[in-house]
Amino acid sequence: MFRTKEIARKPDDDRKVGVEGTMDDHPLAWHGHPLSLRHTTTSAVKSGPGISSRPVMATETVHRVLKTKRANPTPCHVMLPDNLIAEVLVCLPARSLVRFRCACCSWNTEISSCAFQERHHALAASQFLLLQLAPPHIAYNASRAHPDCPGVIGSKPCFGLILVERPCHGALFKGCVLALASTRLSGSFKVVKVGVQLGTLEATVLTVGNAQGWRAPVATFLVDFSVDETGVRR
Amino acid sequence: MEVDKGKGEAEETRKVAEADRDTVTLKSSDGKLFEVSKEAAARLSTVLAGMIAGGSIDDNGTDLKQIGSEALENVVDYCNKHANSIPSAALISSSISFNTAPFKEPEEWERKFVDRLSHDALFDLVEAANFLGMERLLDVTCHKISEMMKGKSPDQIREVFNIKNDYTKEELEEIRQELAWAFYDD
């Protein structure tokens, strides 16, 4: 579930109170940067899952660096060459990357390029634990031998997710695919359930151990879901 | 450490002495000298490894004209720390199961190492790591910068990276509509 936010901007003052200023989906501040101070007042206070699970170290250093940086409030003077910008961008999660397509045209071109996206896929996929080849004993036809046993589809993970087929006969979903993934960053397991209902594809995500239960990722449409799925790295 | 013994022998002596030395001396663009463990330099930097193997290391300080003293100091610091660090059990086990992974999480000391740097120093270090072919340091520094970028708005990113917004207002509005989902909170 996500909260919808006011996207409309005041035309005369969009830089200060525009939607970009209220975006803060990650608790890691830009350590000590004067910008983060300036934006504190406009940042939405967020109380979602994830904040408490972040490493404490980062917040500890904030205070230390804030002090030193206040005395010297100049932003970065060093310009990184384009190839190094790409090295940095490729480490970012999909949601941030998509936002930064708005930064400038050349970033948009870079982030949208096939080569970049392939690299990002490979890197994001490497963050998942269950990426090795599926063990032969739970191969596809296992589900035929034991109707209730989920079968792994394919011998390789798909964009970092292992696809598990489990025929569902319930009223809600007719035939669904479960994908399992575990992120090394948070150490959490995620299960993505994709099912077809009345001709539309629906996807929900469960983070194991999260009391919120199943939640919709970014959309219930195939196109939007695939965007999220390929870059899941939270 | 080494003594001049006339023109003829000097070259050979120098080479032998060089091979015996376990440090190399690097000179920054502003002429400051730094010593670094030869083993660590060769292991961590493909460029330095090539220079050591090719014998183009100068005892009086190998010129690295592209790297300022602050960045070089950090590079040397990183090499020396890396030489002393014992790989954690977690890293060893992860390197077995993730031998195809292009990037391994920074270790605790590597995090601390980059956390203390200012933005300018960090950006300089990225360039130095790239110039010297230090893949691990490049990964760690890029990772750090990306950590700082997460959750930031395009406006904030533009200011920090000195980027000019070259979209027209209409273009920006269009692209933002298209990508509206990325602007929601989780």
Coordinates of C-alpha atoms in Angstrom, one line a residue:
Chain A
M1 CA 0.0 0.0 0.0
F2 CA 1.3 3.4 -0.7
R3 CA 0.0 6.7 0.1
T4 CA -0.9 8.9 -2.8
K5 CA 0.5 12.4 -2.7
E6 CA -0.3 15.7 -4.0
I7 CA 1.6 15.9 -7.3
A8 CA 0.3 19.2 -8.5
R9 CA 2.8 22.0 -8.0
K10 CA 2.5 25.6 -7.4
P11 CA 3.8 27.2 -10.6
D12 CA 5.7 30.0 -8.9
D13 CA 7.4 28.1 -6.2
D14 CA 7.9 24.6 -7.4
R15 CA 11.5 24.3 -6.4
K16 CA 10.7 24.6 -2.7
V17 CA 7.5 22.8 -2.2
G18 CA 7.2 20.7 -5.3
V19 CA 6.7 17.0 -5.1
E20 CA 10.4 16.5 -5.5
G21 CA 11.1 18.3 -2.3
T22 CA 8.8 16.1 -0.4
M23 CA 10.3 12.9 -1.7
D24 CA 12.2 11.1 0.8
D25 CA 11.7 7.4 0.6
H26 CA 15.0 6.5 2.1
P27 CA 16.1 7.4 5.6
L28 CA 19.8 7.8 4.8
A29 CA 20.3 11.5 4.6
W30 CA 22.8 13.0 2.3
H31 CA 25.2 13.2 5.2
G32 CA 25.6 16.7 6.4
H33 CA 24.9 18.2 3.1
P34 CA 23.4 21.7 3.5
L35 CA 20.7 20.7 1.1
S36 CA 19.4 18.1 3.4
L37 CA 19.1 20.7 6.1
R38 CA 17.2 23.0 3.8
H39 CA 14.8 20.3 2.8
T40 CA 14.2 19.0 6.2
T41 CA 11.2 21.3 6.7
T42 CA 9.6 20.2 3.5
S43 CA 10.3 16.6 3.7
A44 CA 7.4 14.4 4.5
V45 CA 7.9 12.6 7.8
K46 CA 7.6 9.0 6.9
S47 CA 6.7 6.2 9.2
G48 CA 6.9 3.1 7.1
P49 CA 8.5 -0.2 7.5
G50 CA 12.2 -0.3 6.8
I51 CA 13.3 2.7 8.7
S52 CA 14.0 0.8 11.8
S53 CA 15.7 -2.0 9.9
R54 CA 18.3 0.4 8.5
P55 CA 21.8 0.2 9.8
V56 CA 22.3 2.5 12.8
M57 CA 25.8 3.4 11.7
A58 CA 24.5 5.8 9.1
T59 CA 22.5 7.9 11.6
E60 CA 25.4 8.0 14.0
T61 CA 27.7 9.6 11.5
V62 CA 25.1 12.2 10.4
H63 CA 25.6 14.2 13.6
R64 CA 29.3 14.2 13.4
V65 CA 29.5 15.2 9.8
L66 CA 26.7 17.8 10.2
K67 CA 28.9 19.7 12.6
T68 CA 31.9 19.8 10.4
K69 CA 29.9 20.6 7.2
R70 CA 28.1 23.5 8.7
A71 CA 31.3 25.4 8.9
N72 CA 31.9 24.8 5.2
P73 CA 28.5 24.8 3.5
T74 CA 29.8 24.6 -0.1
P75 CA 28.4 21.9 -2.3
C76 CA 30.5 19.6 -4.3
H77 CA 33.0 21.2 -6.6
V78 CA 34.3 18.0 -8.2
M79 CA 32.6 17.1 -11.4
L80 CA 32.6 13.4 -12.1
P81 CA 33.2 12.3 -15.7
D82 CA 30.2 10.6 -17.4
N83 CA 31.6 7.1 -17.1
L84 CA 32.0 7.4 -13.4
I85 CA 28.5 8.9 -13.0
A86 CA 27.3 5.7 -14.7
E87 CA 29.3 3.6 -12.2
V88 CA 27.5 5.4 -9.4
L89 CA 24.0 5.2 -11.0
V90 CA 24.2 1.5 -11.6
C91 CA 24.4 0.9 -7.8
L92 CA 21.1 2.7 -7.2
P93 CA 17.8 0.9 -6.7
A94 CA 15.2 1.1 -9.5
R95 CA 13.0 3.6 -7.8
S96 CA 15.7 6.2 -7.3
L97 CA 17.0 5.6 -10.8
V98 CA 13.6 6.3 -12.3
R99 CA 13.4 9.5 -10.3
F100 CA 16.8 10.6 -11.4
R101 CA 15.8 10.3 -15.1
C102 CA 14.3 13.7 -14.3
A103 CA 17.7 15.2 -13.4
C104 CA 18.8 16.0 -16.9
C105 CA 18.6 14.7 -20.4
S106 CA 22.0 13.0 -20.4
W107 CA 21.2 11.1 -17.2
N108 CA 17.8 10.1 -18.8
T109 CA 19.6 8.8 -21.9
E110 CA 22.1 6.9 -19.8
I111 CA 19.6 5.3 -17.5
S112 CA 17.3 4.4 -20.3
S113 CA 20.0 2.8 -22.4
C114 CA 19.9 -1.0 -22.9
A115 CA 23.5 -1.5 -21.9
F116 CA 22.9 0.3 -18.6
Q117 CA 19.8 -1.6 -17.9
E118 CA 21.4 -4.9 -18.6
R119 CA 24.2 -4.0 -16.2
H120 CA 21.7 -2.9 -13.6
H121 CA 19.8 -6.2 -13.9
A122 CA 23.0 -8.2 -13.4
L123 CA 24.0 -6.2 -10.4
A124 CA 20.5 -6.2 -8.8
A125 CA 20.2 -9.9 -9.5
S126 CA 23.5 -10.6 -7.7
Q127 CA 21.9 -9.2 -4.5
F128 CA 19.5 -12.1 -4.2
L129 CA 20.3 -15.2 -2.4
L130 CA 18.3 -17.7 -4.4
L131 CA 20.0 -17.2 -7.7
Q132 CA 21.9 -20.4 -8.3
L133 CA 20.4 -22.9 -10.7
A134 CA 17.4 -24.6 -9.3
P135 CA 18.4 -28.0 -7.8
P136 CA 17.4 -30.8 -10.2
H137 CA 15.2 -32.6 -7.6
I138 CA 12.6 -29.8 -7.7
A139 CA 12.5 -29.5 -11.4
Y140 CA 9.5 -28.6 -13.3
N141 CA 7.8 -32.0 -13.4
A142 CA 7.9 -32.4 -9.7
S143 CA 4.5 -30.7 -9.5
R144 CA 3.0 -33.4 -11.7
A145 CA 4.2 -36.1 -9.4
H146 CA 2.9 -34.3 -6.3
P147 CA 0.0 -32.0 -7.3
D148 CA 0.4 -29.9 -4.1
C149 CA 4.1 -29.4 -4.4
P150 CA 5.1 -26.2 -6.1
G151 CA 7.3 -26.6 -9.1
V152 CA 10.1 -24.4 -10.2
I153 CA 9.7 -23.0 -13.6
G154 CA 12.7 -23.0 -15.7
S155 CA 16.2 -23.8 -14.7
K156 CA 17.4 -20.3 -14.1
P157 CA 16.2 -17.3 -12.1
C158 CA 14.3 -14.7 -14.0
F159 CA 15.6 -11.2 -13.3
G160 CA 16.7 -12.3 -9.9
L161 CA 13.5 -14.1 -9.0
I162 CA 13.0 -17.9 -8.8
L163 CA 9.7 -18.7 -10.4
V164 CA 7.6 -21.3 -8.7
E165 CA 4.4 -22.5 -10.2
R166 CA 1.6 -23.5 -8.0
P167 CA -1.8 -24.3 -9.5
C168 CA -4.4 -22.4 -7.4
H169 CA -8.0 -23.5 -7.5
G170 CA -9.4 -20.8 -5.3
A171 CA -11.9 -18.3 -6.4
L172 CA -9.5 -15.4 -6.5
F173 CA -6.6 -16.6 -8.6
K174 CA -6.7 -19.0 -11.4
G175 CA -3.2 -20.3 -11.9
C176 CA -0.6 -18.3 -10.1
V177 CA 3.1 -17.9 -10.2
L178 CA 5.1 -17.4 -7.0
A179 CA 8.5 -15.9 -7.2
L180 CA 10.9 -16.1 -4.3
A181 CA 13.8 -13.8 -3.6
S182 CA 15.9 -12.8 -0.8
T183 CA 17.8 -9.6 -0.6
R184 CA 21.2 -9.7 0.9
L185 CA 21.0 -6.0 1.8
S186 CA 18.1 -6.3 4.2
G187 CA 18.4 -10.1 4.7
S188 CA 14.6 -10.3 4.1
F189 CA 12.8 -12.8 2.0
K190 CA 10.3 -11.6 -0.5
V191 CA 7.6 -13.6 -2.2
V192 CA 6.0 -12.1 -5.3
K193 CA 2.7 -13.6 -6.3
V194 CA 1.4 -13.1 -9.8
G195 CA -2.0 -14.3 -10.7
V196 CA -4.4 -13.9 -13.5
Q197 CA -7.9 -12.7 -12.5
L198 CA -10.5 -11.9 -15.1
G199 CA -7.9 -11.5 -17.7
T200 CA -5.8 -8.9 -15.8
L201 CA -2.5 -9.7 -14.2
E202 CA -2.2 -9.0 -10.6
A203 CA 0.9 -9.0 -8.5
T204 CA 1.4 -8.7 -4.8
V205 CA 4.5 -8.8 -2.7
L206 CA 5.0 -10.4 0.7
T207 CA 8.0 -9.6 2.8
V208 CA 8.4 -12.5 5.1
G209 CA 8.2 -11.4 8.7
N210 CA 6.5 -8.1 7.8
A211 CA 3.2 -7.8 9.7
Q212 CA 1.7 -5.8 6.9
G213 CA 1.2 -8.9 4.9
W214 CA 0.7 -9.0 1.2
R215 CA 0.9 -5.6 -0.5
A216 CA 0.6 -4.4 -4.0
P217 CA 4.0 -3.4 -5.5
V218 CA 3.6 -0.3 -7.7
A219 CA 0.7 -1.4 -9.9
T220 CA -1.4 -4.3 -10.8
F221 CA -0.6 -4.0 -14.5
L222 CA 1.8 -6.2 -16.2
V223 CA 3.9 -3.3 -17.7
D224 CA 4.4 -1.4 -14.5
F225 CA 5.0 -4.6 -12.5
S226 CA 7.8 -5.7 -14.8
V227 CA 9.5 -2.4 -14.3
D228 CA 9.5 -2.9 -10.6
E229 CA 10.4 -6.6 -10.7
T230 CA 13.5 -6.1 -12.8
G231 CA 14.9 -3.7 -10.3
V232 CA 13.7 -5.0 -7.0
R233 CA 16.6 -4.3 -4.7
R234 CA 15.2 -3.1 -1.5
Chain B
M1 CA 68.7 1.5 1.3
E2 CA 70.4 1.5 -2.0
V3 CA 73.8 2.7 -2.9
D4 CA 75.1 4.1 -6.2
K5 CA 78.0 1.9 -7.4
G6 CA 78.8 3.6 -10.7
K7 CA 77.0 3.7 -14.0
G8 CA 77.4 0.1 -15.1
E9 CA 76.3 -1.7 -12.0
A10 CA 73.8 0.9 -10.9
E11 CA 71.0 -0.2 -13.1
E12 CA 71.2 -3.8 -12.0
T13 CA 71.6 -2.9 -8.4
R14 CA 68.6 -0.7 -8.6
K15 CA 66.5 -3.4 -10.0
V16 CA 67.6 -5.9 -7.4
A17 CA 67.0 -3.4 -4.7
E18 CA 63.7 -2.5 -6.1
A19 CA 62.6 -6.1 -6.2
D20 CA 63.7 -6.5 -2.6
R21 CA 61.9 -3.4 -1.3
D22 CA 58.4 -4.1 0.0
T23 CA 57.1 -0.6 -0.5
V24 CA 56.7 1.7 -3.5
T25 CA 56.8 5.5 -3.4
L26 CA 54.1 7.4 -5.2
K27 CA 54.2 11.1 -6.0
S28 CA 51.0 13.2 -6.2
S29 CA 50.3 16.0 -8.7
D30 CA 51.5 18.5 -6.1
G31 CA 54.7 16.7 -5.4
K32 CA 54.0 15.0 -2.1
L33 CA 55.5 11.5 -1.6
F34 CA 53.6 8.6 -0.2
E35 CA 54.9 5.0 0.6
V36 CA 52.6 2.1 0.1
S37 CA 53.0 -1.6 0.5
K38 CA 54.1 -3.1 -2.8
E39 CA 52.1 -6.3 -2.2
A40 CA 48.9 -4.3 -1.5
A41 CA 49.4 -1.9 -4.3
A42 CA 49.9 -4.7 -6.8
R43 CA 47.0 -6.6 -5.5
L44 CA 44.5 -3.7 -5.4
S45 CA 45.5 -1.6 -8.5
T46 CA 45.9 -3.0 -11.9
V47 CA 47.8 0.1 -13.0
L48 CA 50.3 -0.1 -10.2
A49 CA 50.6 -3.8 -10.7
G50 CA 51.5 -3.2 -14.3
M51 CA 54.0 -0.5 -13.4
I52 CA 55.7 -2.8 -10.8
A53 CA 55.8 -5.7 -13.2
G54 CA 57.1 -3.5 -15.9
G55 CA 59.8 -2.0 -13.7
S56 CA 58.5 1.6 -14.3
I57 CA 58.3 2.3 -10.6
D58 CA 60.6 5.2 -9.6
D59 CA 62.3 5.0 -6.2
N60 CA 62.2 8.7 -5.9
G61 CA 58.5 8.7 -6.3
T62 CA 56.4 7.5 -9.2
D63 CA 54.7 10.4 -10.7
L64 CA 50.9 10.2 -10.6
K65 CA 50.1 13.6 -12.2
Q66 CA 46.4 13.1 -12.3
I67 CA 46.0 12.5 -8.6
G68 CA 46.1 15.2 -5.9
S69 CA 47.8 14.7 -2.6
E70 CA 44.6 14.4 -0.6
A71 CA 43.2 11.7 -2.9
L72 CA 46.5 9.9 -3.0
E73 CA 46.8 9.9 0.7
N74 CA 43.4 8.2 0.9
V75 CA 44.4 5.7 -1.8
V76 CA 47.5 4.8 0.2
D77 CA 45.6 4.7 3.4
Y78 CA 43.1 2.4 1.8
C79 CA 45.9 0.1 0.5
N80 CA 47.6 0.0 3.8
K81 CA 44.4 -0.8 5.7
H82 CA 43.5 -3.4 3.1
A83 CA 46.9 -5.0 3.6
N84 CA 46.3 -5.3 7.3
S85 CA 42.6 -6.4 7.2
I86 CA 41.8 -10.0 7.6
P87 CA 38.9 -11.0 5.4
S88 CA 35.9 -11.7 7.5
A89 CA 34.3 -15.1 7.6
A90 CA 31.2 -13.6 6.0
L91 CA 33.2 -12.4 3.1
I92 CA 34.9 -15.7 2.6
S93 CA 31.6 -17.7 2.7
S94 CA 29.9 -15.1 0.5
S95 CA 32.7 -15.3 -2.1
I96 CA 32.0 -19.0 -2.4
S97 CA 28.3 -18.8 -2.9
F98 CA 28.5 -15.5 -4.9
N99 CA 31.4 -16.1 -7.1
T100 CA 29.6 -14.6 -9.9
A101 CA 28.5 -11.5 -8.0
P102 CA 30.0 -8.4 -9.4
F103 CA 30.0 -6.5 -6.1
K104 CA 30.4 -7.6 -2.5
E105 CA 29.1 -5.5 0.3
P106 CA 31.7 -3.2 1.8
E107 CA 33.1 -4.5 5.0
E108 CA 32.8 -2.6 8.2
W109 CA 36.2 -0.9 8.0
E110 CA 35.6 0.0 4.4
R111 CA 32.3 1.7 5.3
K112 CA 34.1 3.7 8.1
F113 CA 36.8 4.5 5.7
V114 CA 34.5 6.2 3.2
D115 CA 32.1 7.5 5.8
R116 CA 34.6 10.0 7.1
L117 CA 35.3 11.6 3.8
S118 CA 33.8 14.8 2.6
H119 CA 31.9 14.9 -0.7
D120 CA 34.8 16.4 -2.6
A121 CA 37.3 14.0 -1.1
L122 CA 34.9 11.1 -2.0
F123 CA 34.5 12.3 -5.6
D124 CA 38.2 12.8 -5.9
L125 CA 38.8 9.3 -4.6
V126 CA 36.4 7.8 -7.1
E127 CA 38.4 9.4 -9.9
A128 CA 41.7 8.3 -8.4
A129 CA 40.5 4.7 -8.0
N130 CA 39.3 4.7 -11.6
F131 CA 42.6 6.1 -12.8
L132 CA 44.6 3.5 -10.9
G133 CA 42.4 0.6 -11.9
M134 CA 41.4 -0.1 -8.3
E135 CA 38.2 -2.0 -8.9
R136 CA 37.3 -2.7 -5.2
L137 CA 37.9 0.9 -4.1
L138 CA 35.9 2.1 -7.1
D139 CA 33.0 -0.2 -6.1
V140 CA 33.2 0.9 -2.5
T141 CA 33.2 4.6 -3.2
C142 CA 30.5 4.4 -5.9
H143 CA 28.4 2.4 -3.5
K144 CA 28.9 5.1 -0.9
I145 CA 27.8 7.8 -3.2
S146 CA 24.8 5.9 -4.4
E147 CA 23.8 5.3 -0.7
M148 CA 23.8 9.1 -0.3
M149 CA 21.8 9.6 -3.4
K150 CA 19.0 7.2 -2.4
G151 CA 15.8 9.0 -1.5
K152 CA 17.0 12.3 -2.8
S153 CA 14.9 14.4 -5.2
P154 CA 16.1 15.3 -8.7
D155 CA 16.5 18.9 -7.5
Q156 CA 18.8 17.9 -4.7
I157 CA 20.8 15.6 -7.0
R158 CA 21.2 18.4 -9.6
E159 CA 22.7 20.7 -7.0
V160 CA 25.1 18.3 -5.6
F161 CA 26.3 17.0 -9.0
N162 CA 26.4 20.5 -10.5
I163 CA 23.9 19.4 -13.2
K164 CA 22.0 21.9 -15.2
N165 CA 18.3 21.0 -15.7
D166 CA 18.1 21.0 -19.5
Y167 CA 14.5 19.9 -19.8
T168 CA 11.8 22.2 -20.8
K169 CA 9.0 22.6 -18.2
E170 CA 6.7 20.6 -20.5
E171 CA 9.2 17.8 -21.0
L172 CA 9.8 17.5 -17.3
E173 CA 6.1 17.5 -16.5
E174 CA 5.6 14.8 -19.1
I175 CA 8.4 12.5 -17.9
R176 CA 7.2 13.0 -14.3
Q177 CA 3.7 12.0 -15.1
E178 CA 5.0 8.9 -16.8
L179 CA 7.2 8.0 -13.9
A180 CA 4.8 9.1 -11.1
W181 CA 5.1 5.8 -9.3
A182 CA 8.7 6.5 -8.5
F183 CA 7.7 9.6 -6.6
Y184 CA 5.4 7.9 -4.2
D185 CA 6.5 6.7 -0.8
D186 CA 6.7 3.0 -0.3

